[in-house]
Structures are given as structure tokens and as C-alpha cells.
XYZ file of C-alpha atoms in Angstrom:
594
model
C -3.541 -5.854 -110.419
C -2.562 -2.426 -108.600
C -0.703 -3.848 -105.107
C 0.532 -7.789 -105.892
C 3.425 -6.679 -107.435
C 6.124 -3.975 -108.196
C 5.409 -0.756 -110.306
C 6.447 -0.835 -113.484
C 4.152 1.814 -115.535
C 3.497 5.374 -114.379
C -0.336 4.682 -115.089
C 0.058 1.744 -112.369
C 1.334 4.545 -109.936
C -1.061 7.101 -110.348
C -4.028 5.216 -108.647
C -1.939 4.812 -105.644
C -1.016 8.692 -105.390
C -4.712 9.560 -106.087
C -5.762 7.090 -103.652
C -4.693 8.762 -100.370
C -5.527 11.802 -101.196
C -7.607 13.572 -98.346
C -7.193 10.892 -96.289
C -5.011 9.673 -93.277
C -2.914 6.219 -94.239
C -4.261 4.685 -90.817
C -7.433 6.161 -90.359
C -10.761 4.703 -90.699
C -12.195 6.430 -94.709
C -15.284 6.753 -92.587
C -15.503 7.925 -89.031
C -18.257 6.455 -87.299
C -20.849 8.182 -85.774
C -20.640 10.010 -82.674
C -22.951 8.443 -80.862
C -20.882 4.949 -81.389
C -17.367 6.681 -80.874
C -18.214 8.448 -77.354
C -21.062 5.695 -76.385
C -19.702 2.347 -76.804
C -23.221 1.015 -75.430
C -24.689 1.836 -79.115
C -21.914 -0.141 -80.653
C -22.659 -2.787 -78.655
C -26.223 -3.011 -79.275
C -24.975 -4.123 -82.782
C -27.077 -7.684 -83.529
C -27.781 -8.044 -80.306
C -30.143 -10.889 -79.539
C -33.167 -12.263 -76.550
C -30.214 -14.892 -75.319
C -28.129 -12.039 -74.236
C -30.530 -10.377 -73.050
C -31.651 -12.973 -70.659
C -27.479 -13.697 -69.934
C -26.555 -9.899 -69.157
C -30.031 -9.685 -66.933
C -29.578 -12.607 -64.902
C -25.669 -11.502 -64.378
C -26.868 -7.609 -63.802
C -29.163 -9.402 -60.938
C -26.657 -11.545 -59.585
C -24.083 -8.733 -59.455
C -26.829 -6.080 -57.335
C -27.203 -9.183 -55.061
C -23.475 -8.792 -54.587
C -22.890 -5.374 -54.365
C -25.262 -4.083 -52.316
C -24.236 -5.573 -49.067
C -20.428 -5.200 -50.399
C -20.998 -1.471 -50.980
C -22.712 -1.386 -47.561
C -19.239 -2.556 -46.286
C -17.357 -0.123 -47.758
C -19.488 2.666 -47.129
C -18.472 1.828 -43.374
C -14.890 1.671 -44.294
C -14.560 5.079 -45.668
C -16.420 6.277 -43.075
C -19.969 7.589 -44.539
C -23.135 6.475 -44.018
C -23.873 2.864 -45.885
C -26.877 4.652 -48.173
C -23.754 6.663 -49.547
C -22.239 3.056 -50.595
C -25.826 1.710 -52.113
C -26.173 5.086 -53.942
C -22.716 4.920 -55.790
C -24.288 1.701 -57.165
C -27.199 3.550 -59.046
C -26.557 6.574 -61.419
C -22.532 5.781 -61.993
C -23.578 2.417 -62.855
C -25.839 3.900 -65.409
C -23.188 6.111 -66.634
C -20.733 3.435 -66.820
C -22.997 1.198 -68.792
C -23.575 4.047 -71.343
C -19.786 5.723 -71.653
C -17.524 2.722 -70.633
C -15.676 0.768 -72.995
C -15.843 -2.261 -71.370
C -18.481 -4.664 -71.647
C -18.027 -6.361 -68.346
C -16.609 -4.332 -65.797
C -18.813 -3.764 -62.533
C -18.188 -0.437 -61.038
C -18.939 0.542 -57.447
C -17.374 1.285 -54.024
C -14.493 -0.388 -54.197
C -11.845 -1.150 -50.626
C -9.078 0.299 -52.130
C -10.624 3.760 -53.126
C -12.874 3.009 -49.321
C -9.497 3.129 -47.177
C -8.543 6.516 -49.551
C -11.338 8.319 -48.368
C -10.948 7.701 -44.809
C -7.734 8.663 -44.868
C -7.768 11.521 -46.711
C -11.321 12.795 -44.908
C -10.395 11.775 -40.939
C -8.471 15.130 -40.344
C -11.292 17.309 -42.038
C -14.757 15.866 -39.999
C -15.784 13.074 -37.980
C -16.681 9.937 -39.987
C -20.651 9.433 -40.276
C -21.349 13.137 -39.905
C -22.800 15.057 -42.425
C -19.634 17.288 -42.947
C -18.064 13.922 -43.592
C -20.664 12.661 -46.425
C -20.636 16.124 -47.680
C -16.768 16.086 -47.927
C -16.891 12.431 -49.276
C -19.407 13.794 -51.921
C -17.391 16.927 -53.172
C -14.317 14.467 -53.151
C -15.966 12.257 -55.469
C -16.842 15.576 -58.001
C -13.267 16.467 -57.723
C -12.111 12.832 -58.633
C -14.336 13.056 -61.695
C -13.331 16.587 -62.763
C -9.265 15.128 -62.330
C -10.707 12.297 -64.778
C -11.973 14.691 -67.275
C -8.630 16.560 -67.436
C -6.754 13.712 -68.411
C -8.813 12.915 -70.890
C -8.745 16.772 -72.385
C -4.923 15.576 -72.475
C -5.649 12.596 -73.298
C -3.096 10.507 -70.912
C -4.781 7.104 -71.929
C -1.318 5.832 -72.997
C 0.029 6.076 -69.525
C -2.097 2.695 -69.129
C 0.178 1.154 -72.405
C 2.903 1.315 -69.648
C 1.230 -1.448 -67.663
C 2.864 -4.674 -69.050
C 1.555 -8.241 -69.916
C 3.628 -9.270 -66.323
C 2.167 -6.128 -64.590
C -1.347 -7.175 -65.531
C -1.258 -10.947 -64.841
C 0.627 -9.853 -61.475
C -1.624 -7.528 -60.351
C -5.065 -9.442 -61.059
C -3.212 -12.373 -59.029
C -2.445 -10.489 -56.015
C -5.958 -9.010 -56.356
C -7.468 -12.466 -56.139
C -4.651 -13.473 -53.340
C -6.691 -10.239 -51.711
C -10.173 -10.968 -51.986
C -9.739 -14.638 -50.497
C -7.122 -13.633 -47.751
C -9.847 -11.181 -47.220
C -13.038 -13.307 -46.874
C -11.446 -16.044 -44.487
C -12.990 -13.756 -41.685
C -16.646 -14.281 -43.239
C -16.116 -17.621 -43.904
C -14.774 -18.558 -40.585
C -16.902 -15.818 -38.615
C -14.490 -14.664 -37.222
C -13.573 -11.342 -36.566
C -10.279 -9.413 -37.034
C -9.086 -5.450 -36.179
C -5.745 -6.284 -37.970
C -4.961 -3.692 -41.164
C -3.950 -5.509 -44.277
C -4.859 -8.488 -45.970
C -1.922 -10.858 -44.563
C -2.369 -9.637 -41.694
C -6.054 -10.623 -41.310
C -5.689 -13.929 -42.254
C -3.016 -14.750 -39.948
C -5.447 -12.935 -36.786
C -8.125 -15.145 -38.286
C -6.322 -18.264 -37.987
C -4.938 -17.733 -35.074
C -8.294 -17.442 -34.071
C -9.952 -20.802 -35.200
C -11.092 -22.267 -32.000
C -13.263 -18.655 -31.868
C -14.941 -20.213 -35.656
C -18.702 -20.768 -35.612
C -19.785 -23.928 -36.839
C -23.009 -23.020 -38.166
C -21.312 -20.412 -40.366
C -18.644 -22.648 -41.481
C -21.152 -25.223 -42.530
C -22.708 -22.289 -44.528
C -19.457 -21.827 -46.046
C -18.491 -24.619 -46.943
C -21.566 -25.928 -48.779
C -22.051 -22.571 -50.238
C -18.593 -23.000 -51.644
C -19.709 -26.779 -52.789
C -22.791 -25.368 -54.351
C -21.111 -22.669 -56.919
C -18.379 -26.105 -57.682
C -21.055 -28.348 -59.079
C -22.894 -25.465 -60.477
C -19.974 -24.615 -62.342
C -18.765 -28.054 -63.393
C -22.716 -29.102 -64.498
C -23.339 -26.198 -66.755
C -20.996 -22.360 -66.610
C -24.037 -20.311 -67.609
C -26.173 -21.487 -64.516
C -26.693 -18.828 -62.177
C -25.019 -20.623 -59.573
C -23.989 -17.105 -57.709
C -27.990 -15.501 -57.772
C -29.140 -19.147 -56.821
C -26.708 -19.318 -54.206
C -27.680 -15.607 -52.981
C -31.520 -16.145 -52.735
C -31.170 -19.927 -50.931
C -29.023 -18.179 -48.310
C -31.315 -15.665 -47.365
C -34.635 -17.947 -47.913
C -32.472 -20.395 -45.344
C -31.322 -17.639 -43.166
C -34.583 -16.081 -42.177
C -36.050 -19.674 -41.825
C -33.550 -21.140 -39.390
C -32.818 -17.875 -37.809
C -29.360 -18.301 -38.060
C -28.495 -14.785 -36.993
C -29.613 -15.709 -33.540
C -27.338 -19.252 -34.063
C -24.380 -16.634 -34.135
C -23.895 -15.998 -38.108
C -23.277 -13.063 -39.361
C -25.784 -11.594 -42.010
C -26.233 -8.103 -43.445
C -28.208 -6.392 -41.302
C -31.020 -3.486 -42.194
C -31.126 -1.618 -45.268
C -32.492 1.991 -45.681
C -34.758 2.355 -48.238
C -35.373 5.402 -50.648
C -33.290 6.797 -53.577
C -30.850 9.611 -53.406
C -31.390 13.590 -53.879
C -29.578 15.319 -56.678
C -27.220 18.481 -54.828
C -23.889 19.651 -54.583
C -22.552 19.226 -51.501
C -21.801 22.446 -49.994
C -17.879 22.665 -48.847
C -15.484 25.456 -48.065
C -12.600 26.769 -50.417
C -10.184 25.562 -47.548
C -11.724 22.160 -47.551
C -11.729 22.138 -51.456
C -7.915 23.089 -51.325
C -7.231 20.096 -49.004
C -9.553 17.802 -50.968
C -7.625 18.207 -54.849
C -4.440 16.709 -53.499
C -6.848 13.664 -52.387
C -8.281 13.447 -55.544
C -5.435 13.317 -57.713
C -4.320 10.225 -55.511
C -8.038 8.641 -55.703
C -7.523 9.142 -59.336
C -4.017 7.294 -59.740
C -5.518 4.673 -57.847
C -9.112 4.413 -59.346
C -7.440 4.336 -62.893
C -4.886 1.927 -62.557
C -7.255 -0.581 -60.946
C -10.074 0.332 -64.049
C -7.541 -0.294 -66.597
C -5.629 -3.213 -65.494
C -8.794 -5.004 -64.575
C -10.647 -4.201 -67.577
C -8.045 -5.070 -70.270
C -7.270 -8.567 -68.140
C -11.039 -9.595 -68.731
C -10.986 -7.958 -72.120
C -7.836 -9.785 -73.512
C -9.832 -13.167 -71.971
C -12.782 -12.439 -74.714
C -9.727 -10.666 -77.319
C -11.264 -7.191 -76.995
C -9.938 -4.441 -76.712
C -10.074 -1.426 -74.253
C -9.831 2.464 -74.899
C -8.145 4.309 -72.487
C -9.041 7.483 -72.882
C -12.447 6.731 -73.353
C -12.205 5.312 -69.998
C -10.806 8.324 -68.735
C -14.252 10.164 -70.062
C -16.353 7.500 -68.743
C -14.725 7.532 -65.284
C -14.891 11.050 -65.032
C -18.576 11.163 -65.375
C -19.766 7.966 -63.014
C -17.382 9.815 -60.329
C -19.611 13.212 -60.669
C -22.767 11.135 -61.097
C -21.535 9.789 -57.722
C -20.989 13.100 -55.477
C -23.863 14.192 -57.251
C -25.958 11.900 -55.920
C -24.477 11.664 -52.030
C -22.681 8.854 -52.925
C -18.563 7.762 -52.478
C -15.213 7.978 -55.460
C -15.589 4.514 -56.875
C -13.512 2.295 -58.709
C -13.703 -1.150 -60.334
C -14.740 -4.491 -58.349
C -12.162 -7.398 -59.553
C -14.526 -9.529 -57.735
C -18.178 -8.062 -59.306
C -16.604 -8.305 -62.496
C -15.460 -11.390 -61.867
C -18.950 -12.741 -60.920
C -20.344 -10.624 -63.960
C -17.499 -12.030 -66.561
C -18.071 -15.901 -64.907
C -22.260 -15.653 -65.296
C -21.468 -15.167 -69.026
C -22.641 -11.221 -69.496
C -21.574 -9.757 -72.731
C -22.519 -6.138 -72.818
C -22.997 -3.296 -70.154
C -26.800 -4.361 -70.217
C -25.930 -6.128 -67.335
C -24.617 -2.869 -65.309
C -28.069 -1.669 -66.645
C -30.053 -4.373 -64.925
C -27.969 -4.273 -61.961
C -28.689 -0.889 -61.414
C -31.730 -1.370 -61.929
C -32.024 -4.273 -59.632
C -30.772 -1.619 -56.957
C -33.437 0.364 -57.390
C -36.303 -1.951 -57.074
C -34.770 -3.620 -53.717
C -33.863 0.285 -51.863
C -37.503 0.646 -52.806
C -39.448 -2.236 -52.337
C -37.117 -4.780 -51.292
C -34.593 -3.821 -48.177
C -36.263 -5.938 -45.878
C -35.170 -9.588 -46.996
C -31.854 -8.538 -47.838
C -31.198 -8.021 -44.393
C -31.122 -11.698 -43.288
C -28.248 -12.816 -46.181
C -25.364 -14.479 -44.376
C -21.930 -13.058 -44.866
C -20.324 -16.152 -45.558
C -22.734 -16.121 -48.917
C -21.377 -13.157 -49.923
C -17.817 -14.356 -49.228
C -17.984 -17.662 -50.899
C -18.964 -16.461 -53.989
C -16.423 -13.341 -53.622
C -13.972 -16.685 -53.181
C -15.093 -18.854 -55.653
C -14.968 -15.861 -58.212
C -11.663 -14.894 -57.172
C -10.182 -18.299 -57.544
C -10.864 -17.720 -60.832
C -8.940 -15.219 -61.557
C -5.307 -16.911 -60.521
C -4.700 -17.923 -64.416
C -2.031 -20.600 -64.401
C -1.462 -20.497 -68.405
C -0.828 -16.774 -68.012
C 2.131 -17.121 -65.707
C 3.468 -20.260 -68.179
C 2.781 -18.104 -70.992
C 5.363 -15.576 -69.586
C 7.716 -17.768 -68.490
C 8.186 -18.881 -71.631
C 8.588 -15.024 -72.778
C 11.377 -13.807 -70.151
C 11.691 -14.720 -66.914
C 12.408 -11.187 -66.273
C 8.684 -11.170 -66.901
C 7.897 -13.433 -64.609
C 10.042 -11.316 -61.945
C 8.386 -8.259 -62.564
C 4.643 -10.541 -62.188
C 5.342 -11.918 -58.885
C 6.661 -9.051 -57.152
C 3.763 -7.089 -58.661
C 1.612 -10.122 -56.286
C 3.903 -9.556 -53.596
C 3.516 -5.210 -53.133
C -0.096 -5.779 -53.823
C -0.525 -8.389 -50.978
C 1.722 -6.781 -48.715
C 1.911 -3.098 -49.955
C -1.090 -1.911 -51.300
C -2.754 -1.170 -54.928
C -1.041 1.930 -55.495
C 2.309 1.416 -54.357
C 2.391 -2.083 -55.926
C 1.142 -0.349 -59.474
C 4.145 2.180 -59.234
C 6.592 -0.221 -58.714
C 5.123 -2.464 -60.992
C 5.837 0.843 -63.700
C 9.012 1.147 -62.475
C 9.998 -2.241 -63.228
C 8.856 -2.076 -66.472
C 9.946 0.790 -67.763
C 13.430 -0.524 -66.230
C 12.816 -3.695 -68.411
C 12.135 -1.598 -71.585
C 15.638 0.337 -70.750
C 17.593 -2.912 -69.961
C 15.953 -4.483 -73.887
C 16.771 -0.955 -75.234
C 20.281 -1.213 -74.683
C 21.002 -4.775 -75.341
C 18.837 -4.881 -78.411
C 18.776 -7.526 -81.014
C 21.465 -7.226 -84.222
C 23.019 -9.195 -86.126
C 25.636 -10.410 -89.065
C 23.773 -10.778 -92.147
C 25.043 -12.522 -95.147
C 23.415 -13.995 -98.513
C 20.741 -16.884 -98.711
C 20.127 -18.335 -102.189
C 17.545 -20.570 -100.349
C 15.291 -17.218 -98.677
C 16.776 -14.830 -101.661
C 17.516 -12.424 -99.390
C 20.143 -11.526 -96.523
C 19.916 -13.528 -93.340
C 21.875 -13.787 -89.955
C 24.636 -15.904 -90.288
C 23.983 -17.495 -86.772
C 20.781 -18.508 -87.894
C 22.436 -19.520 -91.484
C 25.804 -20.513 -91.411
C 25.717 -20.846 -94.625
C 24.748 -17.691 -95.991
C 27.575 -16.300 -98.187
C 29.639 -13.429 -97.082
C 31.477 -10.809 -99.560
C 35.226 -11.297 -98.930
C 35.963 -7.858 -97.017
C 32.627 -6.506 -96.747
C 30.977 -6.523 -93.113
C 26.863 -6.432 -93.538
C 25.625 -4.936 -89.743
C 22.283 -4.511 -88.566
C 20.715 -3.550 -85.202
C 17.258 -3.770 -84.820
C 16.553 -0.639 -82.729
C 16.743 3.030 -82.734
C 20.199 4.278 -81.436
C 19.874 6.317 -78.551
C 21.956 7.027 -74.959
C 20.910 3.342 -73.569
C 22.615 1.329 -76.742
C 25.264 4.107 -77.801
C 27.851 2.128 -76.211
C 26.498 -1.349 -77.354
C 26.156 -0.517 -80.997
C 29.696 0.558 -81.274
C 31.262 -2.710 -79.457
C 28.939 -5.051 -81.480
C 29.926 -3.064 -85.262
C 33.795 -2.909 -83.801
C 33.125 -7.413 -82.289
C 32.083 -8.199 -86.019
C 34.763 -5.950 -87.897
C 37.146 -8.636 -85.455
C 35.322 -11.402 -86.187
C 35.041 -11.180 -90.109
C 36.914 -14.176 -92.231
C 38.987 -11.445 -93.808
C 40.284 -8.785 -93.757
C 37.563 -5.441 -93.695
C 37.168 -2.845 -96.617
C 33.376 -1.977 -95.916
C 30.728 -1.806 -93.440
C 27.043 -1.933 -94.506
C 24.971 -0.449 -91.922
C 21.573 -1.945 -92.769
C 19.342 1.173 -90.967
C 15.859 -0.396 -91.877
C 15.379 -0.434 -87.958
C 17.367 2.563 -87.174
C 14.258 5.491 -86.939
C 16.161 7.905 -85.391
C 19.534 9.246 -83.341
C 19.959 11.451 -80.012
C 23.246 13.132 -79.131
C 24.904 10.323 -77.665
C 24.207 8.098 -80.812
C 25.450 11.030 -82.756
C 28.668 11.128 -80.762
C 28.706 7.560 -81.201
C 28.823 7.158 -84.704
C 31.198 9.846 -85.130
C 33.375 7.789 -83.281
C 32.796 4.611 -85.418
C 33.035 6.853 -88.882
C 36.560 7.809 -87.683
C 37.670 4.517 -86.205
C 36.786 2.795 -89.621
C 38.768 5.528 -91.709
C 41.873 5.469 -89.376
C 41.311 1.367 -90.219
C 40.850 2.245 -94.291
C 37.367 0.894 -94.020
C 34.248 2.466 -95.514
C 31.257 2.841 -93.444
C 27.437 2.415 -96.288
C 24.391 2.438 -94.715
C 21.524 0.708 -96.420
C 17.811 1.297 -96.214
C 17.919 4.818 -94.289
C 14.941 6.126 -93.910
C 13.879 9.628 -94.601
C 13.623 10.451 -90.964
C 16.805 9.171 -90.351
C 18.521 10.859 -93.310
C 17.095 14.492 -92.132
C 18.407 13.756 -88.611
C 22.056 13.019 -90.344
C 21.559 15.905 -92.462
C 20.631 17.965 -89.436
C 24.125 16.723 -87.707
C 26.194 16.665 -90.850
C 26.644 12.892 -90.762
C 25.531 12.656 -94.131
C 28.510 14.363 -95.058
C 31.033 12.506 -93.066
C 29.277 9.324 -94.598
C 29.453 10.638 -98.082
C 26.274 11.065 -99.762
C 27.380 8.299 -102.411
C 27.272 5.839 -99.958
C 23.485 5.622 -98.781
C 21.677 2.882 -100.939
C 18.552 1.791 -100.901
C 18.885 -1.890 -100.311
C 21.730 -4.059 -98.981
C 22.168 -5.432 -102.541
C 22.890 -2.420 -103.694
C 25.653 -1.360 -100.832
C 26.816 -4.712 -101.342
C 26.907 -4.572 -105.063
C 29.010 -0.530 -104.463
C 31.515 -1.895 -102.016
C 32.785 -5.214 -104.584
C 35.714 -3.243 -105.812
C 38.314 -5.232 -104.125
C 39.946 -7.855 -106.484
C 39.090 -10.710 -104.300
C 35.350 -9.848 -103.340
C 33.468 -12.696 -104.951
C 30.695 -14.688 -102.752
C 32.076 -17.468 -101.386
């Protein structure tokens, strides 16, 4: 059969030529529609069934219970009016459902993206005017258009820079966040500090100011979502919890007993306009959105691949980038705030068991039925609700097998995870993701130039050439040297491939008549690595020692072409295997396998 074996017979090798021709070796023989490549909602609609529909509907309902009093919240922090927050949660919802690529993110207002705003609006209008919700409006339009750029250049793989420590770091100090920051609501009590250590420690230096009432609310609130959990994980613990607390709060009154609930609601859906905004304003307003952007992407990405890799999915970035870029012109569109993803909505979403963006579809949904019909009760839900099940959710997050995982990996790892927790505690999202990058890419350097190589001799027992660390008793050809490094040569590991090749010239059994290169890893050279073997091709003939490389690769062989290596190698000594350099070099007397 053509494929379980060598190729012996010319008819054996046509089929394969034939076979990829007109076609890519890694692409799909079919592409799929377009409606499934640029809508991932269609894709997902694949066999769905009635029990996800009732999951993702029940979730979608538990989220807009959530968000809308959340999003209320951080209209206030950025400064706009709150029916700017509850409209963000209506037609970029929708086009996140539709365009995003994944199935469980909840986006929304978000605090990070909030505090953006305000800064980058306070010197440009006073916060609540309409100049202000006009500005935050035309910011959001310019965040979206920044979006859609980088996906014309397609810049999804700046996400592949954000590491397995990066993402288990960051989604830990996120949940460190969201509980440091509901202590307040939980407690009721208030703080004016700025940052989320900060708060806390006001807040508990505050205690004797705690209500009781609303710490009693806490605390069973937080006891109800525990047994819900532990009894059965698809019970709506969260929407339970949401309608008990406002059922009990307008029965007891417990705003007048000194708890905090969410207050009035406007009612009514948005108008569709752009808002109107000088060229001087617009000027001041792109520098802001390139910084929403940074910071609205990183978050998207690094929370939706840390709840994707929990259900082994996977998550395109540049489709992100397109999806993004549409829910944040939906947004100014309709009056509304820049976005960004909600670790703790799509925590809730991700714990209630929702599978597709039908849930963002019912939650949006869900939005609009309550800013028509339904602002009234949602006025009496208490804070500390909202706070426990922000908690509870958050908890959730802190994934002690992750961090084990890595620690088993590298410890640098684990380095580069916990001071990712640490900046985003005590930094901030965006600073914490760019030294978080910085880190990594420093990792990537520091494994670049120490990479793995080795001494390879002969295994009867694997048939094949081994490393004779791992085999000590692989044979070795008396005065024949078999090196291989398993990395392209570059600046970083110029240095380190020439003291390793020169360490196991030293450390051979006998004396040295060849060096096999084996290249199978070796996919290409820069100038220092050309320098650098230079260097090693003269040292080994000033030492009468002949320098084969084995399984070059036809990149690698036009590079040394291009250099005129291959000429200062000698074109008779590139082989195809290491047998076969092996096999060229046994011309000593003496060079039997021993």
C-alpha cells in the first residue's frame, strides 16, 4: 500500500507526485464555506440539540442578571451615563455571538477598558455630559476601526506570544482582582482608595464600619452557590441566587436596613448615530484607541484561550481581531462604551455549563426585555448578590493543577506566572501583559541559546543513533565525533554551538578524524552562525579533522550555498543520513564499532 513503507517502483511514486498537485500540503482539499469560516456561530450550530438550548438560555439569563448592574458600574467609572454601560450589552453582544470564535466568552463594559476611558476622556469634557458620551462613543468606533486594521494585517500571532505561564498568571491575578475587589460589597463598606490592594486593605481597616444585614446577605449568598454547586454543577445556582435576592430585598426592605442594592434603571433601547466630534478631538482620541485596543485584546485573548484550553478548543486570533472590531463599532454606534471581555461573566457563563454563543444571544436578549419591561425590580438587587457570585465565580478560576502542571515544566515558568499575578494585582492589566511578553520572549532567548544537543552514537536495540547520555552503550566509531544540536543556529547559540562541537571533540575516547554534523534540526543560519562555523571549519582543519554534515536540508544547503560554506565543507561531504557520513568517514585503519 502507497505510504506504509519505502518506495521502491516508480509506479509507487507517481500517485504521490500526482497527489498534491493543485493543492497546499497543509491545507484543508476543501475550504469550508464562508459563512462557517467568518461566522463561527454557523459552525457551531452543527448537531446542536433542545438540552443546549435550555443550558446556553438559562446561562445567557443568568449572565444579563449579572451584567446589567455590573455594566451600570462601569458606565459610572468611565464617566458616561449608566444607559451607555446597559447599551454596550445589546448589539456588541449580538455581534459577538455571531463573529466571535469563542463559545463562551461574555463581552461587555469591562473595569479595565472603564478606567481607560476616563482617563483618556477627563481632559477633553466633563464626565456625564453629552460631549463626554459623544467622545466615549466615537472612541469606541475608533477602537473598532484599530481592530479591523490588525486584522487586514492580520497580527493574530502577536497573541501566540502569550505563554502557558503568562496565561495561567494572568487569569490568577484576574481572579485575585475580582475578589480583592468585591470585599467592599460584601462587607458594605465603602472605599475611595485606587487599586485593588489598596481597597481591600481601606476595607478592612474599616470593619467595625461593616453592616450586618449585608454581611448576612453575603455570607449565605456565598453558602447558597456552595451547595448548589456541590449538589448538582448545572443548577442555576447564580440566576436562583439573583432572583431570591431581589424577591428578599424588596420584601424586607433592606435598602432602608442600610444595604446597598442597584438602584433605578432607565428604560428604552438605544438610537443608531454617529456621534458628532471634531477633527481635533478625533486626533486626540486615535492615540487612546490604540491603547484601548492593546488592552481590550490582550484581556479577549488570554481569557478566551484559558476557558477554551479547559473544554480543548481552540481560539482564532485573527478572527477575534474581526469580531472585536465590529462589537466595538456596534458599540459607539449605538451610544454605548469600548468594551472588552468579563473574566468574571465568562466565568459565570463557562460554570452554568453554556456551550455556544446562544447564550450571548439570550443574554442580550434578556437585556432587552428587562430595559423595556423590566427596570423596575432590578432596582432592589443587593450588591452583595452581585458580588458573591462575582466571588464564587472567581474562586474558580485560581486553577491549582495549572500552576503544578508548570512547575513540573520549568520553574522559570512558574517565575514568569507569578509575577504575571503580582503586576496584575499591583500594576495593572496592561503593564502586567507587557511584562508578562517581555519575560517570555526573554525565556524563548535564554532556551534559544542554551538549546538541547547531544553525542549520538549507535543502538542495535532502537536501530538507529541515540545520545550516548541517554545510552551509554551505544557504540561509537573510533575517531569519528557524531554532533547534533537541536535548534537553528543563530546570534543567541553562535557561541554555544561552537564550545559544545569543540567540549565533545575533547571528550571523545580517541583521538578525532571526523565530525558529523547531524543538521536535521538545523533550518537555517544568520551572520553570526555563519561566522561561527567558519571558525569551527578552520579550527577542525588546523586539527586534521573533517567536518560532514548529515541530513541538511534544502533550505539549509541554499543558505550555505548562498555563503559559500558548501564549498569550504566540500560538496562530497553532505550525506543524507548519519549512516551514510558515518559509513564515508571509516577510512581510518582502526574505525570499527566498538
Amino acid at each position: 500500500m502507497p505510504g506504509t513503507g519505502p518506495v521502491r517502483f516508480r509506479e509507487d511514486v507517481e500517485p504521490f507526485r500526482k497527489a498534491y498537485q493543485g493543492r497546499r500540503a497543509f491545507a484543508s482539499a476543501s475550504r469550508p464555506p464562508m459563512t462557517t469560516r467568518y461566522v463561527p456561530f454557523a459552525r457551531s450550530m452543527s448537531g446542536y440539540s433542545g438540552g443546549r438550548l435550555r443550558t446556553d438560555v438559562i446561562a445567557g439569563v443568568t449572565v444579563a442578571a449579572l451584567a446589567l448592574p455590573s455594566s451600570m458600574a462601569y458606565a459610572e467609572l468611565a464617566g458616561v451615563p449608566v444607559s451607555a454601560g446597559l447599551y454596550a450589552l445589546l448589539l456588541p453582544v449580538l455581534a459577538y455571538a455571531f463573529l466571535g470564535s469563542a463559545p463562551r466568552v461574555v463581552v461587555g463594559p469591562e473595569g479595565t477598558v472603564a478606567l481607560l476611558v476616563a482617563t483618556a476622556l477627563a481632559p477633553l469634557a466633563a464626565a456625564g455630559s453629552p460631549e463626554y458620551a459623544a467622545l466615549a462613543a466615537m472612541l469606541a468606533i475608533l477602537v473598532g476601526a484599530v481592530f479591523l486594521l490588525a486584522r487586514v494585517a492580520r497580527l493574530g500571532w502577536i497573541a501566540d506570544y502569550f505563554s502557558q505561564a503568562v496565561l495561567v498568571g494572568y487569569i490568577t491575578g484576574v481572579a485575585v482582582v475580582l475578589i480583592l475587589g468585591q470585599l467592599g460589597k460584601l462587607l458594605g463598606v465603602s472605599s475611595d482608595e485606587d487599586g485593588a490592594i489598596r481597597e481591600a486593605v481601606d476595607v478592612l481597616a474599616h470593619l467595625r464600619d461593616a453592616n450586618g444585614v449585608t454581611v448576612v446577605v453575603s455570607a449565605l449568598s456565598v453558602a447558597l452557590l456552595v451547595v448548589a454547586g456541590r449538589v448538582n454543577k448545572r443548577f442555576p445556582g447564580a440566576l436562583v441566587l439573583v432572583v431570591l435576592g431581589i424577591a428578599v430585598s424588596w420584601a424586607l426592605d433592606l435598602a432602608e436596613q442600610g444595604v446597598s442594592v442597584t438602584g433605578e434603571v432607565p428604560s428604552g433601547l438605544p438610537n443608531l448615530e454617529v456621534p458628532d466630534v471634531s477633527a481635533n478631538d478625533m486626533a486626540t482620541l486615535a492615540a487612546a484607541a490604540v491603547a484601548v485596543f492593546l488592552v481590550a485584546f490582550s484581556d479577549s485573548i488570554l481569557t478566551s484561550r484559558s476557558f477554551a484550553a479547559r473544554h480543548h478548543e481552540t481560539v482564532d486570533a485573527n478572527q477575534e481581531l474581526l469580531a472585536f472590531g465590529v462589537v466595538q463599532l456596534a458599540a459607539g454606534a449605538s451610544q454605548g462604551i469600548p468594551v472588552g471581555t468579563s473574566g468574571s461573566r465568562t466565568a459565570v457563563n463557562d460554570d452554568m455549563g453554556a456551550t455556544t454563543q446562544v447564550s450571548g444571544i439570550a443574554s442580550a436578549g434578556t437585556i432587552t426585555v428587562i430595559l423595556l419591561f423590566l427596570t423596575g425590580p432590578i432596582q432592589y438587587l443587593p450588591s452583595a448578590v452581585l458580588g458573591a457570585v462575582i466571588v464564587y465565580a472567581a474562586a474558580k478560576l485560581i486553577d491549582v493543577g495549572q500552576w503544578r502542571d508548570l512547575a513540573r515544566s520549568s520553574r522559570v515558568e512558574v517565575v514568569i506566572a507569578a509575577v504575571t499575578v503580582a503586576c496584575v494585582v499591583m500594576v495593572g492589566v496592561l503593564q502586567a501583559i507587557i511584562v508578562a511578553v517581555v519575560l517570555s520572549v526573554a525565556d524563548i532567548i535564554r532556551r534559544a541559546a542554551r538549546p538541547a544537543d547531544a553525542v549520538l552514537g549507535w543502538s542495535d536495540q532502537e536501530d538507529r543513533y541515540v545520545d550516548v547520555v541517554d545510552h551509554p552503550d551505544a557504540g561509537v566509531t573510533p575517531g569519528v565525533v557524531v554532533y547534533r544540536i537541536q535548534d537553528r543556529l543563530f546570534f543567541a547559540n553562535a557561541h554555544f554551538f561552537k564550545r559544545r562541537l569543540w567540549a565533545a571533540v575533547d571528550g571523545a575516547p580517541k583521538p578525532v578524524h571526523h565530525v558529523v554534523l547531524d543538521a536535521s534540526f538545523i533550518s537555517d543560519i544568520d551572520a553570526s552562525a555563519e561566522v561561527a562555523l567558519r571558525e569551527v571549519i578552520d579550527g577542525l582543519h588546523e586539527r586534521n579533522i573533517e567536518l560532514h554534515l548529515a541530513r541538511a536540508t534544502v533550505e539549509l544547503r541554499d543558505r550555505l550555498t548562498a555563503v559559500d560554506l558548501d564549498d569550504a565543507i566540500g560538496n562530497d561531504h553532505f550525506h543524507g543520513t548519519v549512516t551514510a557520513a558515518v559509513d564515508a568517514c571509516r577510512t581510518v585503519p582502526d574505525s570499527t564499532v566498538s
